[in-house]
Coordinates of C-alpha atoms in Angstrom, one line a residue:
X1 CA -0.9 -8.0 -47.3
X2 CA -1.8 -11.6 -45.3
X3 CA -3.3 -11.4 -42.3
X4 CA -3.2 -13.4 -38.9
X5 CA -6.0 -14.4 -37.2
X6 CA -4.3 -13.3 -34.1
X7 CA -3.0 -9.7 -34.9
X8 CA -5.4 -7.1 -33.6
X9 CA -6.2 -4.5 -35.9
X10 CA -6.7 -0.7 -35.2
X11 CA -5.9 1.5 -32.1
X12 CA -5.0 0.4 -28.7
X13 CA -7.8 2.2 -26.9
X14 CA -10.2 1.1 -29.5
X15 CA -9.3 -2.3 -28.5
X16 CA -9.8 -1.8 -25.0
X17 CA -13.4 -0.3 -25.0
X18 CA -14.7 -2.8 -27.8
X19 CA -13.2 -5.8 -25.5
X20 CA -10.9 -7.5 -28.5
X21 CA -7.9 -6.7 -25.9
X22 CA -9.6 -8.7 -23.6
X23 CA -10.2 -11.4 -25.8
X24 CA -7.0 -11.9 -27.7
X25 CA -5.4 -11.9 -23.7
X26 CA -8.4 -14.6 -22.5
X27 CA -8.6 -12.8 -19.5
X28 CA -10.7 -9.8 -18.3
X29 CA -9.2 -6.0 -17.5
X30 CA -9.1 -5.9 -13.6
X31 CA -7.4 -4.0 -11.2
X32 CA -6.6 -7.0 -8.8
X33 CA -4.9 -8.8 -11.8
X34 CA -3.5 -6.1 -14.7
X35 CA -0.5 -4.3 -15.5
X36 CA 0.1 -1.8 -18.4
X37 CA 3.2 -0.3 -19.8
X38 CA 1.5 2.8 -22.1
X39 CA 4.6 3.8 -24.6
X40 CA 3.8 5.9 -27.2
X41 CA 2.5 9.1 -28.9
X42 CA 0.3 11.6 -26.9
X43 CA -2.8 10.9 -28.2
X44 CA -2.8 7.2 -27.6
X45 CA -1.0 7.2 -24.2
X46 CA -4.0 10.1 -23.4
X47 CA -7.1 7.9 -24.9
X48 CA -5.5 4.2 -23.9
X49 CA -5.5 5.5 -20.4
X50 CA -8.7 7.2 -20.3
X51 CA -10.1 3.7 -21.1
X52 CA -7.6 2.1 -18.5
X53 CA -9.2 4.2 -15.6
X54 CA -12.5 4.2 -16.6
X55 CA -12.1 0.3 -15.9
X56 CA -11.0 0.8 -12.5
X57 CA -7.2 0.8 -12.8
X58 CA -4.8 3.6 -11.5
X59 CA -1.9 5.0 -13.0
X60 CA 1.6 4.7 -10.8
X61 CA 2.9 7.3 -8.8
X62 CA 5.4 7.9 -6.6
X63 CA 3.4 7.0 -3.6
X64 CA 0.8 5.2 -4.1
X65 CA 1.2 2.0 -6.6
X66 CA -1.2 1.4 -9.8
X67 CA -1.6 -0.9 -12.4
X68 CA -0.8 1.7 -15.6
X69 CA 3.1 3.1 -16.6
X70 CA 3.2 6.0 -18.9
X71 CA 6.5 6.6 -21.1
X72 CA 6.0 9.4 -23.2
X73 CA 7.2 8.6 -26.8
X74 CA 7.7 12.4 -27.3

């Protein structure tokens, strides 16, 4: 299998703690500047947002905007 420089490898959350997220974007995680749509299965959307919020960012709600959507896969 060939593969691109570019392509993160591994899980989503993994990429967020360890920073390659971060890197591949060449910007940093902030509140003031980041949106995330989370779509996926529970665990991920469950440990991708546990990193999310330990960085500061909120999830949406009704009334009161954030910076992280959640669309359950199942």
């Amino acid at each position: 299998m060939k593969k691109h420089a570019e392509v993160l490898q591994g899980r989503i959350p993994a990429a967020i703690q360890d920073g390659r997220l971060e890197a591949a974007a060449g910007a940093p995680i902030a509140p003031e500047r980041s949106q995330f749509m989370l779509c996926g299965n529970p665990g991920m959307l469950k440990d991708a947002a546990a990193e999310l919020l330990a960085r500061g960012l909120r999830k949406n709600r009704r009334r009161t905007a954030g910076q992280i959507t959640v669309e359950s896969f199942w």
